[in-house]
Amino acid sequence: MHPLHLQNVLVPDANTHLLLIFCPRDVLISPSLWQYAVLFNRFSYPSELEKTLLLRGYHTVLQDALPHYPKSMKCYLSRTADRMPSERHQPGRLKTYYLLNAASLLPVLALEVKDGETVLDLCAAPGGKSIALLQCAYPGYLLCNEYDRLRGRWLRQTLESFIPQPLRNVIKVSELDGREVGDAQPATFDKVLVDAPCSNDRSWLFSSDSQKATYRICQRNNLPALQVGLLRSAIKALRPGGLLIYSTCTLSKAENQDVISEILTSDSNIVPMDISGIARTFSQDFTFAPTDQKCSLLVIPEKGKAWGPMYIAKLKKGMSTRKWQGELCKPC
């Protein structure tokens, strides 16, 4: 399929084209309009910075919005495109805050991690969602997997910058192909986050290089198969009754709803979880586009709320009946 061009915006499929009608083009492709939330590090809490942000008009986002919202997580944002400077990595010293797209917190909150649980972050680099998970709870074990070696080094540095040494003892970083993790550690984790490689519309939609644009289209066409493979692996790694969150930062239906539909159609042991309440709860800070799936949400950026794109789907692994059928068939 030939890409559509909309004033330098590369739109590789009709579904993305339709979503751009709802999502202002200039918000997606103009970094000067992007907003950055400030996620505080509870292990090195910046009390003085908190006072400064309040004086500058920042407000907390998401705080106490959900019954299960972790009180230990605190995130500030501004209605304008104000950006705090990033903190420099200093070995042996914890950073006090992490800059991120506020919509990136929604997959973490939807996962509802509790103290003591075993958690897998399947595609973890650069580490922002792992850091956010650790602001929510103290997992019994957290596996942060990243297949790309360079990104894996970035992930390790992020964890070192934000997490104290005692807590790092329950965190492991691996460099497996995510599609192999399920076979390597079957039925191991209570919660799994699959923040999948995707076409990342903030950086992919704009292209002045036609050759590079064609290459990106080819990559984009191959992504759904990879994403389905990662999800199948994540399901294998999940314990019966465990929760799984799938997320991307693209508008593409092929990489979002279609991937989830493929999983639900092919695996009868996977149950979609209704998360439509999150959209109602957070409508003041985020703009949501329809997905036609109760188990998923799509955050789209607009001026003053330039968060996203972020697609989130929530699934649950059913309790397999094979074990119980086997037990019933055993002789007395």
mmCIF file of C-alpha atoms in Angstrom:
data_model
loop_
_atom_site.group_PDB
_atom_site.id
_atom_site.type_symbol
_atom_site.label_atom_id
_atom_site.label_comp_id
_atom_site.label_asym_id
_atom_site.label_seq_id
_atom_site.Cartn_x
_atom_site.Cartn_y
_atom_site.Cartn_z
ATOM 1 C CA MET A 1 0.000 0.000 0.000
ATOM 2 C CA HIS A 2 1.381 3.403 -0.921
ATOM 3 C CA PRO A 3 1.775 5.821 1.979
ATOM 4 C CA LEU A 4 -0.380 8.900 2.130
ATOM 5 C CA HIS A 5 1.374 12.206 2.624
ATOM 6 C CA LEU A 6 -0.278 14.963 4.576
ATOM 7 C CA GLN A 7 2.011 18.030 4.512
ATOM 8 C CA ASN A 8 5.128 15.988 5.361
ATOM 9 C CA VAL A 9 3.215 13.695 7.695
ATOM 10 C CA LEU A 10 3.710 10.082 6.691
ATOM 11 C CA VAL A 11 0.483 8.131 7.078
ATOM 12 C CA PRO A 12 0.995 4.480 6.134
ATOM 13 C CA ASP A 13 -2.566 3.211 6.559
ATOM 14 C CA ALA A 14 -6.111 4.504 6.431
ATOM 15 C CA ASN A 15 -6.736 3.849 10.119
ATOM 16 C CA THR A 16 -3.871 6.096 11.162
ATOM 17 C CA HIS A 17 -5.072 8.684 8.652
ATOM 18 C CA LEU A 18 -8.513 8.722 10.271
ATOM 19 C CA LEU A 19 -7.056 9.104 13.758
ATOM 20 C CA LEU A 20 -5.024 12.105 12.610
ATOM 21 C CA ILE A 21 -8.345 13.849 12.028
ATOM 22 C CA PHE A 22 -8.886 13.651 15.807
ATOM 23 C CA CYS A 23 -5.216 14.219 16.641
ATOM 24 C CA PRO A 24 -3.779 17.614 15.563
ATOM 25 C CA ARG A 25 -0.838 17.067 13.223
ATOM 26 C CA ASP A 26 1.324 19.818 14.697
ATOM 27 C CA VAL A 27 1.102 18.334 18.203
ATOM 28 C CA LEU A 28 2.500 15.024 16.974
ATOM 29 C CA ILE A 29 5.373 16.350 14.891
ATOM 30 C CA SER A 30 6.428 19.522 16.780
ATOM 31 C CA PRO A 31 8.642 18.744 19.777
ATOM 32 C CA SER A 32 8.154 22.326 21.003
ATOM 33 C CA LEU A 33 4.513 21.441 21.759
ATOM 34 C CA TRP A 34 5.276 18.192 23.577
ATOM 35 C CA GLN A 35 4.763 18.102 27.322
ATOM 36 C CA TYR A 36 6.762 16.161 29.899
ATOM 37 C CA ALA A 37 5.464 14.944 33.220
ATOM 38 C CA VAL A 38 7.776 14.869 36.229
ATOM 39 C CA LEU A 39 7.651 11.535 38.053
ATOM 40 C CA PHE A 40 9.170 11.822 41.517
ATOM 41 C CA ASN A 41 11.504 9.114 42.791
ATOM 42 C CA ARG A 42 10.192 7.938 46.146
ATOM 43 C CA PHE A 43 13.660 6.587 47.000
ATOM 44 C CA SER A 44 15.164 10.087 46.754
ATOM 45 C CA TYR A 45 12.177 12.374 47.218
ATOM 46 C CA PRO A 46 12.694 15.988 45.994
ATOM 47 C CA SER A 47 10.715 17.975 48.591
ATOM 48 C CA GLU A 48 12.195 21.349 47.598
ATOM 49 C CA LEU A 49 11.524 20.693 43.918
ATOM 50 C CA GLU A 50 7.924 19.878 44.780
ATOM 51 C CA LYS A 51 7.486 23.341 46.291
ATOM 52 C CA THR A 52 9.068 24.935 43.206
ATOM 53 C CA LEU A 53 6.802 23.073 40.801
ATOM 54 C CA LEU A 54 3.695 24.081 42.727
ATOM 55 C CA LEU A 55 4.786 27.727 42.560
ATOM 56 C CA ARG A 56 5.259 27.339 38.781
ATOM 57 C CA GLY A 57 1.692 26.098 38.342
ATOM 58 C CA TYR A 58 2.317 22.354 38.130
ATOM 59 C CA HIS A 59 -0.319 20.007 39.510
ATOM 60 C CA THR A 60 -0.410 16.332 40.378
ATOM 61 C CA VAL A 61 -1.772 14.018 37.743
ATOM 62 C CA LEU A 62 -3.759 10.883 38.505
ATOM 63 C CA GLN A 63 -3.361 11.274 42.286
ATOM 64 C CA ASP A 64 -6.112 9.362 44.174
ATOM 65 C CA ALA A 65 -8.054 8.971 40.924
ATOM 66 C CA LEU A 66 -8.423 5.197 41.271
ATOM 67 C CA PRO A 67 -9.223 3.072 44.342
ATOM 68 C CA HIS A 68 -5.984 1.133 43.799
ATOM 69 C CA TYR A 69 -3.869 4.213 43.001
ATOM 70 C CA PRO A 70 -0.555 3.807 44.859
ATOM 71 C CA LYS A 71 0.005 6.650 47.310
ATOM 72 C CA SER A 72 3.759 6.233 46.862
ATOM 73 C CA MET A 73 3.580 7.377 43.222
ATOM 74 C CA LYS A 74 3.561 11.106 42.638
ATOM 75 C CA CYS A 75 3.707 12.753 39.225
ATOM 76 C CA TYR A 76 3.488 16.477 38.363
ATOM 77 C CA LEU A 77 2.668 18.150 35.085
ATOM 78 C CA SER A 78 2.111 21.584 33.612
ATOM 79 C CA ARG A 79 -0.614 22.608 31.176
ATOM 80 C CA THR A 80 2.050 24.276 29.036
ATOM 81 C CA ALA A 81 4.984 22.775 27.143
ATOM 82 C CA ASP A 82 7.310 23.494 30.058
ATOM 83 C CA ARG A 83 10.174 21.020 30.394
ATOM 84 C CA MET A 84 12.420 20.418 33.363
ATOM 85 C CA PRO A 85 16.080 19.736 32.579
ATOM 86 C CA SER A 86 17.079 16.080 32.751
ATOM 87 C CA GLU A 87 19.271 15.046 35.671
ATOM 88 C CA ARG A 88 22.734 13.768 34.844
ATOM 89 C CA HIS A 89 23.664 10.184 35.730
ATOM 90 C CA GLN A 90 26.093 10.110 38.672
ATOM 91 C CA PRO A 91 27.264 6.692 39.871
ATOM 92 C CA GLY A 92 26.346 6.127 43.511
ATOM 93 C CA ARG A 93 23.770 8.928 43.599
ATOM 94 C CA LEU A 94 20.047 8.477 42.988
ATOM 95 C CA LYS A 95 18.183 10.808 40.676
ATOM 96 C CA THR A 96 15.156 12.572 42.161
ATOM 97 C CA TYR A 97 12.810 12.637 39.157
ATOM 98 C CA TYR A 98 12.151 11.071 35.764
ATOM 99 C CA LEU A 99 10.757 12.946 32.749
ATOM 100 C CA LEU A 100 8.167 11.047 30.746
ATOM 101 C CA ASN A 101 5.023 11.194 28.671
ATOM 102 C CA ALA A 102 2.279 11.135 31.330
ATOM 103 C CA ALA A 103 0.284 8.596 29.292
ATOM 104 C CA SER A 104 3.116 6.122 29.940
ATOM 105 C CA LEU A 105 1.858 5.796 33.517
ATOM 106 C CA LEU A 106 -1.508 4.392 32.431
ATOM 107 C CA PRO A 107 -0.201 0.921 31.460
ATOM 108 C CA VAL A 108 1.628 0.743 34.785
ATOM 109 C CA LEU A 109 -1.444 1.728 36.789
ATOM 110 C CA ALA A 110 -3.646 -0.667 34.820
ATOM 111 C CA LEU A 111 -1.319 -3.534 35.782
ATOM 112 C CA GLU A 112 -2.142 -2.985 39.501
ATOM 113 C CA VAL A 113 1.152 -4.354 40.841
ATOM 114 C CA LYS A 114 1.126 -5.257 44.545
ATOM 115 C CA ASP A 115 3.918 -5.816 47.043
ATOM 116 C CA GLY A 116 5.525 -9.228 46.791
ATOM 117 C CA GLU A 117 4.301 -10.092 43.292
ATOM 118 C CA THR A 118 6.515 -11.459 40.530
ATOM 119 C CA VAL A 119 6.549 -9.060 37.582
ATOM 120 C CA LEU A 120 7.930 -9.200 34.031
ATOM 121 C CA ASP A 121 8.649 -6.096 31.947
ATOM 122 C CA LEU A 122 9.197 -7.885 28.640
ATOM 123 C CA CYS A 123 10.502 -4.975 26.503
ATOM 124 C CA ALA A 124 11.870 -2.813 29.288
ATOM 125 C CA ALA A 125 14.347 -0.281 27.803
ATOM 126 C CA PRO A 126 14.877 2.554 28.357
ATOM 127 C CA GLY A 127 13.398 1.767 31.793
ATOM 128 C CA GLY A 128 10.737 4.404 32.427
ATOM 129 C CA LYS A 129 7.896 1.954 33.007
ATOM 130 C CA SER A 130 10.096 -0.247 35.213
ATOM 131 C CA ILE A 131 10.892 2.834 37.306
ATOM 132 C CA ALA A 132 7.177 3.674 37.478
ATOM 133 C CA LEU A 133 6.333 0.093 38.532
ATOM 134 C CA LEU A 134 8.781 0.412 41.409
ATOM 135 C CA GLN A 135 7.134 3.651 42.527
ATOM 136 C CA CYS A 136 3.899 1.677 42.929
ATOM 137 C CA ALA A 137 4.995 -1.386 44.899
ATOM 138 C CA TYR A 138 7.857 -3.542 46.143
ATOM 139 C CA PRO A 139 7.740 -6.623 43.909
ATOM 140 C CA GLY A 140 9.079 -9.902 45.187
ATOM 141 C CA TYR A 141 10.886 -10.270 41.870
ATOM 142 C CA LEU A 142 11.079 -8.003 38.809
ATOM 143 C CA LEU A 143 12.541 -9.234 35.537
ATOM 144 C CA CYS A 144 13.394 -6.414 33.127
ATOM 145 C CA ASN A 145 14.083 -7.902 29.711
ATOM 146 C CA GLU A 146 15.601 -6.062 26.742
ATOM 147 C CA TYR A 147 16.833 -7.894 23.643
ATOM 148 C CA ASP A 148 18.826 -5.006 22.161
ATOM 149 C CA ARG A 149 22.241 -4.903 23.841
ATOM 150 C CA LEU A 150 22.765 -1.137 23.568
ATOM 151 C CA ARG A 151 19.286 -0.431 24.929
ATOM 152 C CA GLY A 152 19.979 -2.997 27.636
ATOM 153 C CA ARG A 153 22.942 -0.935 28.847
ATOM 154 C CA TRP A 154 20.685 2.127 28.904
ATOM 155 C CA LEU A 155 18.155 0.158 30.958
ATOM 156 C CA ARG A 156 20.771 -0.917 33.506
ATOM 157 C CA GLN A 157 21.965 2.667 33.910
ATOM 158 C CA THR A 158 18.393 3.883 34.423
ATOM 159 C CA LEU A 159 17.780 1.319 37.168
ATOM 160 C CA GLU A 160 21.102 2.209 38.811
ATOM 161 C CA SER A 161 20.150 5.908 38.716
ATOM 162 C CA PHE A 162 16.769 5.512 40.440
ATOM 163 C CA ILE A 163 16.685 2.346 42.536
ATOM 164 C CA PRO A 164 18.614 1.826 45.813
ATOM 165 C CA GLN A 165 20.937 -1.163 46.042
ATOM 166 C CA PRO A 166 18.822 -3.262 48.471
ATOM 167 C CA LEU A 167 15.847 -3.172 46.093
ATOM 168 C CA ARG A 168 18.061 -3.927 43.100
ATOM 169 C CA ASN A 169 18.673 -7.335 44.651
ATOM 170 C CA VAL A 170 15.157 -8.418 43.599
ATOM 171 C CA ILE A 171 15.573 -7.030 40.059
ATOM 172 C CA LYS A 172 17.159 -8.962 37.221
ATOM 173 C CA VAL A 173 17.993 -7.629 33.762
ATOM 174 C CA SER A 174 18.014 -10.154 30.920
ATOM 175 C CA GLU A 175 18.752 -9.822 27.187
ATOM 176 C CA LEU A 176 16.571 -12.576 25.729
ATOM 177 C CA ASP A 177 14.516 -12.333 22.569
ATOM 178 C CA GLY A 178 11.153 -11.518 24.121
ATOM 179 C CA ARG A 179 9.519 -14.241 22.026
ATOM 180 C CA GLU A 180 11.614 -16.836 23.917
ATOM 181 C CA VAL A 181 10.968 -15.699 27.497
ATOM 182 C CA GLY A 182 7.712 -17.648 27.818
ATOM 183 C CA ASP A 183 9.432 -20.933 26.979
ATOM 184 C CA ALA A 184 12.361 -20.094 29.278
ATOM 185 C CA GLN A 185 10.145 -19.180 32.264
ATOM 186 C CA PRO A 186 6.670 -20.654 31.795
ATOM 187 C CA ALA A 187 3.846 -19.781 34.231
ATOM 188 C CA THR A 188 6.242 -17.752 36.412
ATOM 189 C CA PHE A 189 4.830 -14.220 36.728
ATOM 190 C CA ASP A 190 1.794 -12.692 38.445
ATOM 191 C CA LYS A 191 1.875 -9.605 36.211
ATOM 192 C CA VAL A 192 3.403 -9.010 32.765
ATOM 193 C CA LEU A 193 3.884 -5.728 30.911
ATOM 194 C CA VAL A 194 4.453 -5.861 27.149
ATOM 195 C CA ASP A 195 5.354 -2.335 26.047
ATOM 196 C CA ALA A 196 5.929 -3.566 22.527
ATOM 197 C CA PRO A 197 8.265 -2.236 19.827
ATOM 198 C CA CYS A 198 6.029 -0.171 17.557
ATOM 199 C CA SER A 199 6.081 2.466 14.848
ATOM 200 C CA ASN A 200 6.216 5.276 17.448
ATOM 201 C CA ASP A 201 4.150 7.919 15.679
ATOM 202 C CA ARG A 202 5.836 10.865 17.380
ATOM 203 C CA SER A 203 9.024 10.157 15.454
ATOM 204 C CA TRP A 204 7.782 8.101 12.499
ATOM 205 C CA LEU A 205 4.939 10.189 11.138
ATOM 206 C CA PHE A 206 7.165 13.036 10.014
ATOM 207 C CA SER A 207 9.698 12.323 7.302
ATOM 208 C CA SER A 208 11.424 14.566 4.764
ATOM 209 C CA ASP A 209 13.514 11.643 3.469
ATOM 210 C CA SER A 210 11.449 9.496 1.078
ATOM 211 C CA GLN A 211 13.986 6.635 1.149
ATOM 212 C CA LYS A 212 13.947 6.550 4.923
ATOM 213 C CA ALA A 213 10.151 6.800 4.865
ATOM 214 C CA THR A 214 9.910 3.738 2.613
ATOM 215 C CA TYR A 215 12.176 1.776 4.970
ATOM 216 C CA ARG A 216 9.992 2.744 7.935
ATOM 217 C CA ILE A 217 6.882 1.571 6.078
ATOM 218 C CA CYS A 218 8.521 -1.812 5.508
ATOM 219 C CA GLN A 219 9.388 -2.009 9.193
ATOM 220 C CA ARG A 220 5.873 -1.019 10.149
ATOM 221 C CA ASN A 221 4.353 -3.779 8.033
ATOM 222 C CA ASN A 222 6.431 -6.385 9.873
ATOM 223 C CA LEU A 223 5.645 -5.165 13.390
ATOM 224 C CA PRO A 224 2.242 -6.832 14.009
ATOM 225 C CA ALA A 225 3.744 -10.323 13.602
ATOM 226 C CA LEU A 226 6.484 -9.437 16.095
ATOM 227 C CA GLN A 227 3.953 -7.969 18.529
ATOM 228 C CA VAL A 228 1.748 -11.079 18.368
ATOM 229 C CA GLY A 229 4.827 -13.234 18.980
ATOM 230 C CA LEU A 230 5.771 -11.171 22.028
ATOM 231 C CA LEU A 231 2.243 -11.431 23.412
ATOM 232 C CA ARG A 232 2.154 -15.215 22.957
ATOM 233 C CA SER A 233 5.438 -15.461 24.836
ATOM 234 C CA ALA A 234 4.144 -13.179 27.600
ATOM 235 C CA ILE A 235 1.037 -15.345 27.992
ATOM 236 C CA LYS A 236 3.218 -18.438 28.428
ATOM 237 C CA ALA A 237 5.246 -16.617 31.102
ATOM 238 C CA LEU A 238 2.081 -15.575 32.968
ATOM 239 C CA ARG A 239 0.660 -17.665 35.766
ATOM 240 C CA PRO A 240 -2.970 -18.806 35.519
ATOM 241 C CA GLY A 241 -5.098 -15.943 36.823
ATOM 242 C CA GLY A 242 -2.347 -13.410 36.119
ATOM 243 C CA LEU A 243 -2.792 -10.018 34.434
ATOM 244 C CA LEU A 244 -1.134 -8.777 31.260
ATOM 245 C CA ILE A 245 -0.922 -5.249 29.858
ATOM 246 C CA TYR A 246 -0.080 -4.643 26.199
ATOM 247 C CA SER A 247 0.878 -1.097 25.218
ATOM 248 C CA THR A 248 2.252 0.806 22.233
ATOM 249 C CA CYS A 249 2.876 4.441 21.341
ATOM 250 C CA THR A 250 1.308 4.263 17.882
ATOM 251 C CA LEU A 251 -2.061 5.152 16.355
ATOM 252 C CA SER A 252 -1.961 2.130 14.037
ATOM 253 C CA LYS A 253 -4.959 -0.176 14.394
ATOM 254 C CA ALA A 254 -2.888 -2.967 12.838
ATOM 255 C CA GLU A 255 -0.466 -2.748 15.774
ATOM 256 C CA ASN A 256 -3.120 -2.132 18.409
ATOM 257 C CA GLN A 257 -6.677 -3.497 18.163
ATOM 258 C CA ASP A 258 -5.850 -6.023 15.440
ATOM 259 C CA VAL A 259 -3.028 -7.551 17.506
ATOM 260 C CA ILE A 260 -5.317 -7.928 20.535
ATOM 261 C CA SER A 261 -8.109 -9.360 18.376
ATOM 262 C CA GLU A 262 -5.677 -11.945 16.983
ATOM 263 C CA ILE A 263 -4.758 -13.058 20.515
ATOM 264 C CA LEU A 264 -8.363 -13.206 21.729
ATOM 265 C CA THR A 265 -9.465 -15.122 18.651
ATOM 266 C CA SER A 266 -6.680 -17.694 18.822
ATOM 267 C CA ASP A 267 -6.435 -18.291 22.598
ATOM 268 C CA SER A 268 -9.647 -19.161 24.437
ATOM 269 C CA ASN A 269 -7.820 -19.067 27.784
ATOM 270 C CA ILE A 270 -7.262 -15.286 27.532
ATOM 271 C CA VAL A 271 -9.986 -13.051 28.936
ATOM 272 C CA PRO A 272 -10.359 -9.343 27.979
ATOM 273 C CA MET A 273 -10.649 -7.038 31.002
ATOM 274 C CA ASP A 274 -12.884 -3.964 30.867
ATOM 275 C CA ILE A 275 -10.784 -0.814 31.451
ATOM 276 C CA SER A 276 -13.233 1.736 30.077
ATOM 277 C CA GLY A 277 -13.500 3.191 33.590
ATOM 278 C CA ILE A 278 -9.931 4.492 33.320
ATOM 279 C CA ALA A 279 -10.935 6.729 30.403
ATOM 280 C CA ARG A 280 -13.795 8.198 32.456
ATOM 281 C CA THR A 281 -11.569 8.689 35.479
ATOM 282 C CA PHE A 282 -8.721 10.406 33.636
ATOM 283 C CA SER A 283 -10.651 12.377 31.012
ATOM 284 C CA GLN A 284 -9.626 15.681 32.596
ATOM 285 C CA ASP A 285 -5.932 15.100 31.909
ATOM 286 C CA PHE A 286 -6.051 12.898 28.790
ATOM 287 C CA THR A 287 -7.935 12.778 25.494
ATOM 288 C CA PHE A 288 -9.161 9.334 24.449
ATOM 289 C CA ALA A 289 -10.134 8.106 20.983
ATOM 290 C CA PRO A 290 -12.574 5.211 20.537
ATOM 291 C CA THR A 291 -11.082 1.727 20.075
ATOM 292 C CA ASP A 292 -14.319 -0.330 19.910
ATOM 293 C CA GLN A 293 -12.802 -2.616 22.554
ATOM 294 C CA LYS A 294 -13.778 -2.455 26.232
ATOM 295 C CA CYS A 295 -10.431 -4.026 27.095
ATOM 296 C CA SER A 296 -8.423 -1.199 25.508
ATOM 297 C CA LEU A 297 -7.846 2.563 25.513
ATOM 298 C CA LEU A 298 -6.125 4.957 23.108
ATOM 299 C CA VAL A 299 -4.719 8.258 24.346
ATOM 300 C CA ILE A 300 -4.250 10.844 21.592
ATOM 301 C CA PRO A 301 -2.384 14.149 22.033
ATOM 302 C CA GLU A 302 -3.921 17.578 21.665
ATOM 303 C CA LYS A 303 -2.756 21.076 22.599
ATOM 304 C CA GLY A 304 -2.627 21.499 26.361
ATOM 305 C CA LYS A 305 -2.875 17.714 26.797
ATOM 306 C CA ALA A 306 -0.061 16.585 24.543
ATOM 307 C CA TRP A 307 0.144 13.076 26.003
ATOM 308 C CA GLY A 308 0.326 9.995 23.827
ATOM 309 C CA PRO A 309 -0.234 8.366 21.479
ATOM 310 C CA MET A 310 -0.595 5.480 23.919
ATOM 311 C CA TYR A 311 -2.618 2.332 23.346
ATOM 312 C CA ILE A 312 -3.309 0.121 26.379
ATOM 313 C CA ALA A 313 -5.042 -3.270 26.486
ATOM 314 C CA LYS A 314 -5.650 -5.414 29.573
ATOM 315 C CA LEU A 315 -5.936 -9.205 29.460
ATOM 316 C CA LYS A 316 -6.219 -11.968 32.057
ATOM 317 C CA LYS A 317 -5.011 -15.539 31.800
ATOM 318 C CA GLY A 318 -7.745 -17.974 32.725
ATOM 319 C CA MET A 319 -7.320 -20.868 35.117
ATOM 320 C CA SER A 320 -6.425 -23.781 32.848
ATOM 321 C CA THR A 321 -8.696 -26.784 33.249
ATOM 322 C CA ARG A 322 -6.139 -29.320 32.071
ATOM 323 C CA LYS A 323 -4.571 -29.758 35.500
ATOM 324 C CA TRP A 324 -7.894 -30.306 37.198
ATOM 325 C CA GLN A 325 -9.112 -32.677 34.499
ATOM 326 C CA GLY A 326 -5.919 -34.686 34.985
ATOM 327 C CA GLU A 327 -6.444 -34.833 38.730
ATOM 328 C CA LEU A 328 -10.055 -35.951 38.296
ATOM 329 C CA CYS A 329 -8.906 -38.751 36.020
ATOM 330 C CA LYS A 330 -6.381 -40.140 38.528
ATOM 331 C CA PRO A 331 -7.364 -43.484 40.025
ATOM 332 C CA CYS A 332 -8.477 -43.444 43.669
#
